[in-house]
């Protein structure tokens, strides 16, 4: 079970830091991702990071503004979101890939390849 937190209401241009915790088991050997879903839209990939933390990938719409990081010593994954825009408004979900120890630097972007999901945290950016 994953727990996402850190969402809230922020003005455009502001920042938020989302966190994803795993209180019941470790996900340190899994690639992790953040996805978001806005009302009336499909869930979309935002950012992902390999299990080692050595490689990260971002959606074009957030590249340069968001940063994903992980600390395997305490099983936490974070998403630092800067220069937020109203179009970033969505429910944000953290997720872990279905298979552990994926080799190389490949970051999975397909939601179907993620087997473990958190409950989501609402991010609202006002203009």
GROMACS .gro file of C-alpha atoms in nm:
model
  127
    1UNK     CA    1   0.000   0.000   0.000
    2UNK     CA    2   0.134   0.340  -0.096
    3UNK     CA    3   0.033   0.667   0.066
    4UNK     CA    4   0.057   0.994  -0.124
    5UNK     CA    5   0.052   1.323   0.062
    6UNK     CA    6   0.147   1.687   0.025
    7UNK     CA    7  -0.126   1.808  -0.207
    8UNK     CA    8  -0.317   2.128  -0.152
    9UNK     CA    9  -0.427   2.460  -0.294
   10UNK     CA   10  -0.158   2.690  -0.432
   11UNK     CA   11  -0.149   2.995  -0.653
   12UNK     CA   12  -0.001   2.980  -1.000
   13UNK     CA   13   0.376   3.008  -0.980
   14UNK     CA   14   0.387   2.844  -0.642
   15UNK     CA   15   0.540   2.515  -0.529
   16UNK     CA   16   0.433   2.194  -0.364
   17UNK     CA   17   0.620   1.885  -0.261
   18UNK     CA   18   0.440   1.554  -0.283
   19UNK     CA   19   0.555   1.253  -0.088
   20UNK     CA   20   0.485   0.884  -0.130
   21UNK     CA   21   0.531   0.656   0.167
   22UNK     CA   22   0.517   0.280   0.202
   23UNK     CA   23   0.443   0.206   0.566
   24UNK     CA   24   0.364  -0.164   0.528
   25UNK     CA   25   0.633  -0.297   0.296
   26UNK     CA   26   0.938  -0.186   0.103
   27UNK     CA   27   0.930  -0.072  -0.258
   28UNK     CA   28   1.297   0.014  -0.272
   29UNK     CA   29   1.356  -0.243  -0.547
   30UNK     CA   30   1.077  -0.110  -0.773
   31UNK     CA   31   1.071   0.168  -1.024
   32UNK     CA   32   0.834   0.437  -0.903
   33UNK     CA   33   0.615   0.681  -1.088
   34UNK     CA   34   0.383   0.974  -1.038
   35UNK     CA   35   0.069   0.999  -1.244
   36UNK     CA   36  -0.213   1.252  -1.242
   37UNK     CA   37  -0.574   1.262  -1.346
   38UNK     CA   38  -0.770   1.578  -1.405
   39UNK     CA   39  -1.152   1.582  -1.414
   40UNK     CA   40  -1.280   1.441  -1.741
   41UNK     CA   41  -0.934   1.337  -1.854
   42UNK     CA   42  -0.740   1.013  -1.861
   43UNK     CA   43  -0.468   0.937  -1.612
   44UNK     CA   44  -0.133   1.052  -1.744
   45UNK     CA   45   0.230   0.990  -1.664
   46UNK     CA   46   0.405   1.277  -1.488
   47UNK     CA   47   0.744   1.148  -1.376
   48UNK     CA   48   0.920   0.823  -1.302
   49UNK     CA   49   1.243   0.705  -1.145
   50UNK     CA   50   1.432   0.378  -1.159
   51UNK     CA   51   1.462   0.160  -0.852
   52UNK     CA   52   1.824   0.269  -0.804
   53UNK     CA   53   1.738   0.635  -0.848
   54UNK     CA   54   1.994   0.659  -1.125
   55UNK     CA   55   1.755   0.763  -1.398
   56UNK     CA   56   1.441   0.976  -1.414
   57UNK     CA   57   1.197   1.068  -1.687
   58UNK     CA   58   0.943   1.348  -1.710
   59UNK     CA   59   0.642   1.427  -1.919
   60UNK     CA   60   0.710   1.714  -2.153
   61UNK     CA   61   0.452   1.932  -1.982
   62UNK     CA   62   0.637   1.923  -1.649
   63UNK     CA   63   1.000   1.891  -1.756
   64UNK     CA   64   1.211   2.163  -1.602
   65UNK     CA   65   0.949   2.237  -1.335
   66UNK     CA   66   0.907   1.905  -1.152
   67UNK     CA   67   1.173   1.688  -0.993
   68UNK     CA   68   1.126   1.329  -0.878
   69UNK     CA   69   1.356   1.183  -0.616
   70UNK     CA   70   1.371   0.883  -0.390
   71UNK     CA   71   1.534   0.783  -0.065
   72UNK     CA   72   1.547   0.406  -0.041
   73UNK     CA   73   1.672   0.419   0.315
   74UNK     CA   74   1.327   0.529   0.431
   75UNK     CA   75   1.119   0.412   0.136
   76UNK     CA   76   1.010   0.760   0.034
   77UNK     CA   77   0.955   0.905  -0.312
   78UNK     CA   78   0.905   1.276  -0.362
   79UNK     CA   79   0.782   1.501  -0.637
   80UNK     CA   80   0.897   1.860  -0.609
   81UNK     CA   81   0.666   2.077  -0.816
   82UNK     CA   82   0.773   2.433  -0.894
   83UNK     CA   83   0.624   2.704  -1.114
   84UNK     CA   84   0.286   2.542  -1.090
   85UNK     CA   85   0.024   2.623  -1.349
   86UNK     CA   86  -0.357   2.592  -1.337
   87UNK     CA   87  -0.329   2.305  -1.587
   88UNK     CA   88  -0.135   2.107  -1.326
   89UNK     CA   89  -0.457   2.078  -1.125
   90UNK     CA   90  -0.535   1.708  -1.080
   91UNK     CA   91  -0.531   1.418  -0.839
   92UNK     CA   92  -0.174   1.293  -0.819
   93UNK     CA   93  -0.099   0.926  -0.764
   94UNK     CA   94   0.222   0.748  -0.682
   95UNK     CA   95   0.274   0.397  -0.806
   96UNK     CA   96   0.526   0.114  -0.808
   97UNK     CA   97   0.606  -0.103  -1.107
   98UNK     CA   98   0.486  -0.460  -1.123
   99UNK     CA   99   0.829  -0.616  -1.139
  100UNK     CA  100   1.131  -0.535  -0.923
  101UNK     CA  101   1.492  -0.473  -1.014
  102UNK     CA  102   1.431  -0.367  -1.372
  103UNK     CA  103   1.774  -0.354  -1.533
  104UNK     CA  104   1.921  -0.052  -1.704
  105UNK     CA  105   1.795   0.304  -1.704
  106UNK     CA  106   1.453   0.247  -1.857
  107UNK     CA  107   1.170   0.438  -1.688
  108UNK     CA  108   0.823   0.296  -1.744
  109UNK     CA  109   0.558   0.545  -1.853
  110UNK     CA  110   0.262   0.310  -1.908
  111UNK     CA  111   0.022   0.302  -1.615
  112UNK     CA  112  -0.071  -0.060  -1.694
  113UNK     CA  113   0.282  -0.164  -1.599
  114UNK     CA  114   0.241  -0.027  -1.249
  115UNK     CA  115   0.086  -0.275  -1.006
  116UNK     CA  116   0.079  -0.086  -0.677
  117UNK     CA  117  -0.101   0.244  -0.635
  118UNK     CA  118  -0.160   0.499  -0.365
  119UNK     CA  119  -0.490   0.670  -0.294
  120UNK     CA  120  -0.404   1.000  -0.460
  121UNK     CA  121  -0.361   1.354  -0.334
  122UNK     CA  122  -0.541   1.656  -0.475
  123UNK     CA  123  -0.338   1.941  -0.620
  124UNK     CA  124  -0.527   2.257  -0.710
  125UNK     CA  125  -0.353   2.552  -0.872
  126UNK     CA  126  -0.547   2.877  -0.886
  127UNK     CA  127  -0.485   3.141  -1.148
   0.00000   0.00000   0.00000
